[in-house]
Structures are given as C-alpha cells and as structure tokens.
Tab-separated table of C-alpha atoms in Angstrom:
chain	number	residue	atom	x	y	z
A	1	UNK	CA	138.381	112.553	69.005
A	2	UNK	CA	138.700	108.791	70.411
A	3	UNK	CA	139.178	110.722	73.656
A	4	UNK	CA	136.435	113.188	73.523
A	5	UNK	CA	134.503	110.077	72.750
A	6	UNK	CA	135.878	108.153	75.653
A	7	UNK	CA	135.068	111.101	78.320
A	8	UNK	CA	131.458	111.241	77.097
A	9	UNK	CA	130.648	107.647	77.260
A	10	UNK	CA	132.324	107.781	80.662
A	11	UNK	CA	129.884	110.564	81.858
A	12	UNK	CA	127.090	108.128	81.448
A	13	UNK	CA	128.308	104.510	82.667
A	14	UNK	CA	130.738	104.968	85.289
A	15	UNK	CA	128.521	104.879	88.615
A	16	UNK	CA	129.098	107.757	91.182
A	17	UNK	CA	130.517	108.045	94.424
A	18	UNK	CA	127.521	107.819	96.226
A	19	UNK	CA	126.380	104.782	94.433
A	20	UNK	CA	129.169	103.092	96.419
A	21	UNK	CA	127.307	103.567	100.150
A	22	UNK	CA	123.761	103.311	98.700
A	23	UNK	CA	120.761	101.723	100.332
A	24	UNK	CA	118.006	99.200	98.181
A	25	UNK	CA	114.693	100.435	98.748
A	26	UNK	CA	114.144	97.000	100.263
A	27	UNK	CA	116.682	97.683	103.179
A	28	UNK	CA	115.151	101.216	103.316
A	29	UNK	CA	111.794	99.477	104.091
A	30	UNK	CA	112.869	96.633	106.365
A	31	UNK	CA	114.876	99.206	108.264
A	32	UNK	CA	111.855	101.174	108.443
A	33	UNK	CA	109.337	98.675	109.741
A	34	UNK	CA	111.673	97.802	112.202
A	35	UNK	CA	112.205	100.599	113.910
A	36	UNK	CA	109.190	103.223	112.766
A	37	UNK	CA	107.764	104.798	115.964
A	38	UNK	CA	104.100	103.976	114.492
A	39	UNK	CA	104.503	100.570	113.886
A	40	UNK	CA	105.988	99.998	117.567
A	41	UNK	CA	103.278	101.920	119.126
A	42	UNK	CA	101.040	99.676	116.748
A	43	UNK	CA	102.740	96.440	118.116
A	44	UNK	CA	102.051	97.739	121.788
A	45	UNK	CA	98.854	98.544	121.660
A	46	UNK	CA	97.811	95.156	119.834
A	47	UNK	CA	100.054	93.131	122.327
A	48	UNK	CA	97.837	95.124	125.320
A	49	UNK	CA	94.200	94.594	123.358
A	50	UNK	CA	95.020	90.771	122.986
A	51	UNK	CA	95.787	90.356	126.799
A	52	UNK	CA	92.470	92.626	127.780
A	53	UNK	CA	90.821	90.492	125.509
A	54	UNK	CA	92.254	87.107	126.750
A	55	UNK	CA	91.602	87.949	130.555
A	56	UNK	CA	87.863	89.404	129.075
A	57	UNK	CA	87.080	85.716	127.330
A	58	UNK	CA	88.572	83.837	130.227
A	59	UNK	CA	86.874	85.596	133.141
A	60	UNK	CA	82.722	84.366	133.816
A	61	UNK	CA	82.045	87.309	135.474
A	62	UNK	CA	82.506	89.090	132.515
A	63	UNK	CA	79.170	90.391	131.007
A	64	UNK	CA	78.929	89.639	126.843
A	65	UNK	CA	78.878	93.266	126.002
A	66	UNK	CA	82.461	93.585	127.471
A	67	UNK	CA	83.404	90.552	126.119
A	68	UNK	CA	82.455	91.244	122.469
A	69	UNK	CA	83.946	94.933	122.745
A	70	UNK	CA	87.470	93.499	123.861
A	71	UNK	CA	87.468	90.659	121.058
A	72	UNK	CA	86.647	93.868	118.851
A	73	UNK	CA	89.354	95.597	120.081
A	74	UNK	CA	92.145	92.959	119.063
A	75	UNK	CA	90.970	92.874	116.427
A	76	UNK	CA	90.639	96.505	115.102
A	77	UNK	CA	94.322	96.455	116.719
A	78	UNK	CA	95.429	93.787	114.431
A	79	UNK	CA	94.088	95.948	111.357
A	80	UNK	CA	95.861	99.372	112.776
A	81	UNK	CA	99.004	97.571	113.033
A	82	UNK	CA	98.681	95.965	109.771
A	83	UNK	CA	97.809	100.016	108.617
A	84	UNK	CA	100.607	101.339	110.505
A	85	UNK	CA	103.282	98.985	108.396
A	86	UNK	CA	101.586	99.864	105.625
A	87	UNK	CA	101.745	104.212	106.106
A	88	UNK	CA	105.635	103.196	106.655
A	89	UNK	CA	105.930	101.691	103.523
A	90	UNK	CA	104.236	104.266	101.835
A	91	UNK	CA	106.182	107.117	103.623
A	92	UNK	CA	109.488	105.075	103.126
A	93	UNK	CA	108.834	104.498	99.511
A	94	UNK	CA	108.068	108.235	99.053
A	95	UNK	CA	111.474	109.230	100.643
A	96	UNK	CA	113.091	106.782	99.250
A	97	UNK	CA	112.420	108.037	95.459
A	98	UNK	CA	112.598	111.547	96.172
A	99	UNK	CA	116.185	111.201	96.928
A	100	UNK	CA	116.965	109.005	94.126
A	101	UNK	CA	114.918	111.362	91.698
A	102	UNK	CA	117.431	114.490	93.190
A	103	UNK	CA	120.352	112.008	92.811
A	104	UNK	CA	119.501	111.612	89.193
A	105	UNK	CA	118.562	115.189	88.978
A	106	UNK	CA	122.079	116.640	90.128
A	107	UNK	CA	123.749	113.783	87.435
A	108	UNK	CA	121.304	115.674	84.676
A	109	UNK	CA	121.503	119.273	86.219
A	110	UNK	CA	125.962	118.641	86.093
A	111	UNK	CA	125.783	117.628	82.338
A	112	UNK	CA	123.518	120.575	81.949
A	113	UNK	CA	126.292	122.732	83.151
A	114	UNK	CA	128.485	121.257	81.176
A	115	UNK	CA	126.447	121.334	78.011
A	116	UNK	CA	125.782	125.209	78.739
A	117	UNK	CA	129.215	125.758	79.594
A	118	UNK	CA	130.790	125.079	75.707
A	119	UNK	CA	127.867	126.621	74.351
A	120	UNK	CA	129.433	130.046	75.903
A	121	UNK	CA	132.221	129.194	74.815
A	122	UNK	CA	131.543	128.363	71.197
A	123	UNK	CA	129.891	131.920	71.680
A	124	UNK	CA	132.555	133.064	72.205
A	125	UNK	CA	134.542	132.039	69.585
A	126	UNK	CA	132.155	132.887	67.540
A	127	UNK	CA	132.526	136.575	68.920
A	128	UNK	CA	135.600	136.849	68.411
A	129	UNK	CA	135.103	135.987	64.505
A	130	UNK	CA	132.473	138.320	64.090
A	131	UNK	CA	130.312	135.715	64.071
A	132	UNK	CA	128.087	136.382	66.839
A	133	UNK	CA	127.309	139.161	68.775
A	134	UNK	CA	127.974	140.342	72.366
A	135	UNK	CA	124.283	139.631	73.082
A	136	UNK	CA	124.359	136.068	71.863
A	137	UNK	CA	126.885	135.461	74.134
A	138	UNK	CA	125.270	137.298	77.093
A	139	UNK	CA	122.538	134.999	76.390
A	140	UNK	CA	124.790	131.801	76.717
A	141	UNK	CA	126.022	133.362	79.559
A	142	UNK	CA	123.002	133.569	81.771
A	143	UNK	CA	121.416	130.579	80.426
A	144	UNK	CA	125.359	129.018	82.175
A	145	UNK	CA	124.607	131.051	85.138
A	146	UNK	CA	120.417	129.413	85.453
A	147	UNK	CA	121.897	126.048	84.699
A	148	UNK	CA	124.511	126.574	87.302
A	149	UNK	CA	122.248	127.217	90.047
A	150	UNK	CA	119.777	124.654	89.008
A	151	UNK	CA	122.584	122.374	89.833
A	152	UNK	CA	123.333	123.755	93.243
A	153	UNK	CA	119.223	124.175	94.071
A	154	UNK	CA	119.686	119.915	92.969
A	155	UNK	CA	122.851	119.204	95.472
A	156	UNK	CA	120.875	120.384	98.086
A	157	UNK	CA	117.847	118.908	97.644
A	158	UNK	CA	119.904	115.714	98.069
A	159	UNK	CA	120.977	116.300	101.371
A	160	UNK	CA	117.206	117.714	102.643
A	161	UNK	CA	116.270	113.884	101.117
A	162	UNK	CA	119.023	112.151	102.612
A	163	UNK	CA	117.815	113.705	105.943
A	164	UNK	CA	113.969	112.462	105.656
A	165	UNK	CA	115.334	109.147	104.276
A	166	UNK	CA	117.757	108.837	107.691
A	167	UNK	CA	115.206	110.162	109.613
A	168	UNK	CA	112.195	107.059	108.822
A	169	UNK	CA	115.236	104.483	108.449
A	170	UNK	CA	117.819	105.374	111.437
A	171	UNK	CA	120.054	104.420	108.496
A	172	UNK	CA	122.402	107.122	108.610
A	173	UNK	CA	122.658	111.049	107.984
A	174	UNK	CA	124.399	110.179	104.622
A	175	UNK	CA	122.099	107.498	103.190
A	176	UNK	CA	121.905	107.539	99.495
A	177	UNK	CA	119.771	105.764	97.437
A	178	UNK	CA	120.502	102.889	94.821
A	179	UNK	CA	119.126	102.475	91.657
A	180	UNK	CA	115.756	100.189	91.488
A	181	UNK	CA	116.761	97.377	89.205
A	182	UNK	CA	112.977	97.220	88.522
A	183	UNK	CA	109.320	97.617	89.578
A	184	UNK	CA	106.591	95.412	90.443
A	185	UNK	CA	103.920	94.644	88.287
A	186	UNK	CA	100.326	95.024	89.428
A	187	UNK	CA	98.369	91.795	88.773
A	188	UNK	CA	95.605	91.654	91.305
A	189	UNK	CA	92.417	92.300	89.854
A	190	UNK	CA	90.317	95.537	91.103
A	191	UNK	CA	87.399	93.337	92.393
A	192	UNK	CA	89.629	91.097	94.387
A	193	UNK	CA	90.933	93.999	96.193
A	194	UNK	CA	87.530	94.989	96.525
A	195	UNK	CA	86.632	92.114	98.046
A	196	UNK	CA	89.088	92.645	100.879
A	197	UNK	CA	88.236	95.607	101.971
A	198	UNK	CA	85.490	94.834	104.736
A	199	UNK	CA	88.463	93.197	106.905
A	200	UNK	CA	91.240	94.955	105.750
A	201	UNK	CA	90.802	98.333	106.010
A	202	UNK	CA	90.600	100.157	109.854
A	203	UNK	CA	87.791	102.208	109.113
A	204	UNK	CA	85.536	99.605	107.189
A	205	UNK	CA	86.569	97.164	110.381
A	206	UNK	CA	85.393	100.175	113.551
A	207	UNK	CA	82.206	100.821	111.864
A	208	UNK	CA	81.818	97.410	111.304
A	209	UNK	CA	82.442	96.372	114.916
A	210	UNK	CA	80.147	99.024	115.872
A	211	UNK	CA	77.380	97.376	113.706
A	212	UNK	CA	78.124	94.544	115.978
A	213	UNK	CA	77.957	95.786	118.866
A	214	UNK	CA	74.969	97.572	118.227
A	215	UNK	CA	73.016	94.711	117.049
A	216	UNK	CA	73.836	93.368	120.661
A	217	UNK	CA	72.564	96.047	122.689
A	218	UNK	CA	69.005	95.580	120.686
A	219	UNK	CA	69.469	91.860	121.202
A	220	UNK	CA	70.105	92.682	125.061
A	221	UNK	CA	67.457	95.252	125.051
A	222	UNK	CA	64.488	93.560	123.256
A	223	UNK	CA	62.770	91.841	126.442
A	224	UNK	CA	59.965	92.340	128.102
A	225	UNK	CA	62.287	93.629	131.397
A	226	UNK	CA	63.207	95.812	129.791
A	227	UNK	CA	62.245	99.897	129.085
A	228	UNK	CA	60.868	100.224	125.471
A	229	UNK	CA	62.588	103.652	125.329
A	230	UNK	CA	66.017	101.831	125.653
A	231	UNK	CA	64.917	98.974	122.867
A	232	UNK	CA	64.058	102.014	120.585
A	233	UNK	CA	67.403	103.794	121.488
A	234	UNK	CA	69.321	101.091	120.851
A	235	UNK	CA	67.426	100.371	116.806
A	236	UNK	CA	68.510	104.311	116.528
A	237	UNK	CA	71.995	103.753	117.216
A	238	UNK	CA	72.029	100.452	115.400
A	239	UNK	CA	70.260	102.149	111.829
A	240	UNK	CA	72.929	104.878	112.255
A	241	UNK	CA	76.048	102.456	112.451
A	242	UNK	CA	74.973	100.933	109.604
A	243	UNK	CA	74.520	103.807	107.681
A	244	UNK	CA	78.313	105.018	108.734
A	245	UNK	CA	79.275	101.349	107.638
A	246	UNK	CA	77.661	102.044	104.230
A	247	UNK	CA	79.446	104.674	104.274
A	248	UNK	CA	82.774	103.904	104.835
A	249	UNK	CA	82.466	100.993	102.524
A	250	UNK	CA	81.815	103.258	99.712
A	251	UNK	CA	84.646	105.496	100.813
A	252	UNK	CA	87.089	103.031	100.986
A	253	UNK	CA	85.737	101.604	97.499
A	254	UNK	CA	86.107	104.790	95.942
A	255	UNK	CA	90.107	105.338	97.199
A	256	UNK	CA	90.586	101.867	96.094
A	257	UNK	CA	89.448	102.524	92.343
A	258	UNK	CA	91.189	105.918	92.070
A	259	UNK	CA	94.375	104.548	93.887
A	260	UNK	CA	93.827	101.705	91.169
A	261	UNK	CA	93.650	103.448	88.083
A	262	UNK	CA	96.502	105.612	89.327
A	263	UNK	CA	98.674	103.161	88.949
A	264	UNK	CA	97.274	101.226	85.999
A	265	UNK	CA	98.269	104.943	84.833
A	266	UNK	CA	101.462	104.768	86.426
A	267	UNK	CA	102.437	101.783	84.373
A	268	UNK	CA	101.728	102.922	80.921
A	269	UNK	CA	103.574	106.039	81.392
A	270	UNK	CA	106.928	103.998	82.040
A	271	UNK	CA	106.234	101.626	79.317
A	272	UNK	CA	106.161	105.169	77.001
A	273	UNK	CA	109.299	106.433	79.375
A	274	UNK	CA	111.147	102.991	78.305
A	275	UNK	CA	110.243	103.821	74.704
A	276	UNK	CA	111.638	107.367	74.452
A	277	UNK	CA	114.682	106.173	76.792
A	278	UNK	CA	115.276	103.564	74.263
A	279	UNK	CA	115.386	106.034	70.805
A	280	UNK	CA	117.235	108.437	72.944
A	281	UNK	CA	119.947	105.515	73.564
A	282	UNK	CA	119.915	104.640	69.539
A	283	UNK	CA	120.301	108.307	69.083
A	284	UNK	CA	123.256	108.316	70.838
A	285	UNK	CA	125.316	105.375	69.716
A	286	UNK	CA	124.374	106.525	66.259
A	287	UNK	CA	125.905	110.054	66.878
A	288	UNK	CA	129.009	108.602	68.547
A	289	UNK	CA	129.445	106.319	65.929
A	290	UNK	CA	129.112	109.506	63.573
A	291	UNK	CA	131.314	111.612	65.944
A	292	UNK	CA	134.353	108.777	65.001
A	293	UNK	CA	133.546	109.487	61.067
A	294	UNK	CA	133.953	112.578	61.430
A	295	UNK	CA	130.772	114.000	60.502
A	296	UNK	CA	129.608	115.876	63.462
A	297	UNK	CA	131.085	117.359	66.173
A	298	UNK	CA	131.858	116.513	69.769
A	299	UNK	CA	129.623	118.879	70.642
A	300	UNK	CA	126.497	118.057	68.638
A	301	UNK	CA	127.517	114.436	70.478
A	302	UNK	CA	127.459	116.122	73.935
A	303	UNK	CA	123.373	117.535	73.222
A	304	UNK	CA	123.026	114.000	71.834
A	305	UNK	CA	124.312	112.932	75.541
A	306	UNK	CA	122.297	115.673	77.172
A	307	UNK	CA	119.330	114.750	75.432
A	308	UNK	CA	120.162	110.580	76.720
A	309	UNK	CA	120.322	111.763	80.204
A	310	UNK	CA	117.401	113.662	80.128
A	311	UNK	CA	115.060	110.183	78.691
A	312	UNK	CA	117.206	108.248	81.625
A	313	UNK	CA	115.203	110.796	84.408
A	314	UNK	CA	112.237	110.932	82.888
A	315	UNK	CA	112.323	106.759	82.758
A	316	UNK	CA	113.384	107.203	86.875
A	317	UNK	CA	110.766	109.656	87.235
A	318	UNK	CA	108.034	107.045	86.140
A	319	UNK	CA	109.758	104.360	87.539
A	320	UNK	CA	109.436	105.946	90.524
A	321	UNK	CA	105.895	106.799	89.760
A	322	UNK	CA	104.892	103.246	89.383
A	323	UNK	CA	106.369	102.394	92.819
A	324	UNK	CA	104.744	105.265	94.880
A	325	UNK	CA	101.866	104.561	93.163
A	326	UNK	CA	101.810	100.689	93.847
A	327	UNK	CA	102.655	101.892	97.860
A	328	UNK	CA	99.453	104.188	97.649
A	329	UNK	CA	97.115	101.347	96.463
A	330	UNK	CA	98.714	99.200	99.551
A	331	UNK	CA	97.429	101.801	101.870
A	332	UNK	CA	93.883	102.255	99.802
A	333	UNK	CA	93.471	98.224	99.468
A	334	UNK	CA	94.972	97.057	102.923
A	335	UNK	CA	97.444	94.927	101.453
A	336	UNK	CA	101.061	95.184	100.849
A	337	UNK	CA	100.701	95.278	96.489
A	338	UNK	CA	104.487	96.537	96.192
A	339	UNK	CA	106.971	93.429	96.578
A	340	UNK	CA	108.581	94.813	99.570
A	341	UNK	CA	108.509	93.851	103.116
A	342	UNK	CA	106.719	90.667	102.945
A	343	UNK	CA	102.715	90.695	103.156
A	344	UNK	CA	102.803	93.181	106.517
C-alpha cells in the first residue's frame, strides 16, 4: 500500500523531462523582441524617419509644411515601434501559454489513461465474478480507447506549439515551456490608462498628426494671396481630421475598457481556480492519508489524484488567462502592463 501510495504522490511532484530544457516566459519574450522581424523593421524605419527629420529641421530651405510632416513622422515611428514590441509580446505570450497549457494537458490526458485503464480492468474482474456485464466493460473499454487518443491528439499539440513558440523566439525546434511561478497583478487605474492614450496609441497619434497638419494648411492658406477656394478646402479637410480623431479616440477608449474588464475578469477567475485547486489538494492528502488506514482503496485515491490534476489545469488555464489577458490590455493601452520586457 506504502508503495501504491509512493507511485501516486510521485505522479504529481516529480517534474518531467521536458521541464529540464524549458524556457521562462521572460526569456521567451526577450528572445522575441530581439530578434522579431516586426520589431526590426520597426527599428529601421524609426532610425530612417529620425534622420529625414533631422536633415528636414536642419535644412532653411525647407518649407514648414515639410518640416512639420517629417517631425510627425518620427514621431508616429516612435509609437509603431513602441506597437510593434508590444504585438510581440502579445503574440509571444500567446504561444508561450498555449504550449504550456498542452504540456499540462498531456500530464492530465496520461493520468486520464491511466485512471481509465484500471477502471477496465476492475471491469473486468468484476466480469469475471458475475459482477458486471460484458457491456459494462465494453463501456470501460471505449471510454480507455477516447481517453487514449485524447492523449495522443495532446502530444501533438505540443509539438505544433513548440513549433510557433521556436518560430517567434529562434529558440529552438524543441523549446518547452516552464511553469510561471506567478502572474502580475494589474494596479493601474482605468482612467490613467485612459489618459495615455492620445500619445500612446498609433492610430490616436496619425489622426492626430493629421489634425496638425491640417490646421497648418488653413494657417498657410488664410491670406489674402491666397484663393478662397483653397482656404475653404483646407477647413474641409481640417473638420474631417478631427472628426476621424474623435473617432479614433473613442475607438481606442472603447478597446481599452473591454481589454480592461477582461482582465479584471481574468483575475477573479484564478483567485476561484486557486480556491478549487486548494480543496482539491486537501482532498487528496485526506484520501492518502485514508488510503494508509486502510479505508479506501488505491483506486478511489487514484480519482482523488485525477480529480487534483484536473484543479492544477484549470488553475494553469486561468493563470494563463490572466497573463494573455494583461498582454492584450498592453496592446489596447500602449503600455507594457505585463512585467515582462521592461516598459518597451
């Protein structure tokens, strides 16, 4: 019985072979900003606007129109880089979870197996007792042969997320993903990431900048030297980029709420995942403490375990959840909000 005991409790703390070349999310990231295609391109194309825009500033031959649309464009390039870091994140993060959810998946789907696997036989057994009948255990039987593929369906949805993982990162076709130790708590208020968004967001910033730009063509165009046909064009095009402006502000407002209350969401559910985790642990050392008294079986202990493993995913699941969530709300807000990667 000691032994039986032994295996089970095995099953559940000894890490796995995988665990041994794993990657931190954090590494995942880093790996990812460094060498994401995006993010160079990004880098490139603000390095390029900022020497336009120096020779543009520097040159008195250049007219203010040009000027102001080059000092525009580094700066709308300094907000698409800041974007592109931040759709890396997000994409790394969401990689990065799905393979640890299908690592934790094939741990579940294996005990799964294994819990289907005595229930046959018990069937069995039973069958052969007159017990049971044949159709109780052809029922055991293909519930075994569901469970069975479920686990296979699992392996390989490891290696497809290994691949995507390897793919952002350059970290290697057999990447695996370690455990998160924990997940970052969301403290910034919604109206201070509100109060961002005008400069942090690319969308908010172009229509901005083409408020701008507008308002200097009336400026330019609101003389007597010049045609009142091109003053009046140039009040049309201004009214209409602010009306886009008003509209991407409210846009981008919008995302930011939802994205926000997503993860406000995100964060209760693991607080309720910890919870049932929790009782399903108590469950457990009370059953294998039963299991040495001899008052239930080893394999009302292995459900018990089975039942354990399943709170563990769920807890990884919304873990998980909190994280993806958190990288969403970057993207929506402008601002890294996740812990990882520095402030991008």
């Amino acid at each position: 019985m000691k032994r039986v005991l032994a295996t089970l409790s095995l099953a559940l703390l000894l890490p796995t072979a995988a665990a041994q070349t794993s990657v931190t999310v954090t590494r995942a990231v880093t790996s990812a900003l460094a060498g994401g295609t995006d993010v160079r391109t990004a880098q490139a194309n603000l390095e390029k606007a900022t020497a336009t825009n120096r020779a543009a500033q520097a040159d008195p031959s250049t007219l203010a129109a040009a000027k102001l649309a080059a000092q525009n464009a580094q700066a709308l390039a300094t907000v698409q880089l800041r974007a592109a870091r931040l759709s890396t994140l997000q994409n790394t993060v969401t990689a990065y979870t799905a393979l640890l959810e299908s690592q934790e998946n094939v741990e579940l789907q294996t005990l799964q197996v294994q819990v289907d696997r005595k229930a046959l036989q018990v069937a069995q057994v039973k069958l052969s007792v007159s017990n049971a009948t044949q159709l109780d255990v052809q029922r055991a039987q293909n519930t075994l042969s569901g469970s069975t593929q479920d686990l296979a369906d699992a392996r390989a949805q490891v290696n497809l997320a290994s691949a995507r993982l390897a793919t952002l990162t350059a970290l290697g076709s057999n990447v695996r993903a370690a455990a998160l130790t924990g997940v970052p708590t969301l403290k910034t208020s919604l109206a201070t990431l509100r109060s961002a968004l005008n400069a942090n967001l690319t969308g908010v910033v172009s229509a901005q900048q083409a408020v701008t730009e507008a308002q200097l063509d009336v400026r330019l165009a609101d003389n007597d030297f010049t045609p009142a046909r091109t003053l009046a064009d140039a009040r049309t095009t201004l009214a209409n980029a602010q009306r886009t402006l008003d509209a991407a502000q409210k846009n981008a407002g919008t995302t930011l709420a939802s994205a926000y209350q997503t993860a406000q969401n995100a964060a209760e559910q693991l607080r309720v995942a910890q919870s049932r985790e929790a009782a399903a642990q108590r469950a457990y050392t009370q059953d294998a403490a039963r299991l040495r008294s001899g008052t239930i079986s080893a394999v009302t202990l292995q459900e018990t375990q089975l039942a354990l493993k399943q709170a563990q995913y769920a807890r990884v699941q919304a873990q998980d959840a909190v994280l993806e969530s958190l990288a969403a709300l970057s993207v929506a807000a402008g601002q890294n909000l996740t812990g990882i990667g520095g402030t991008l």
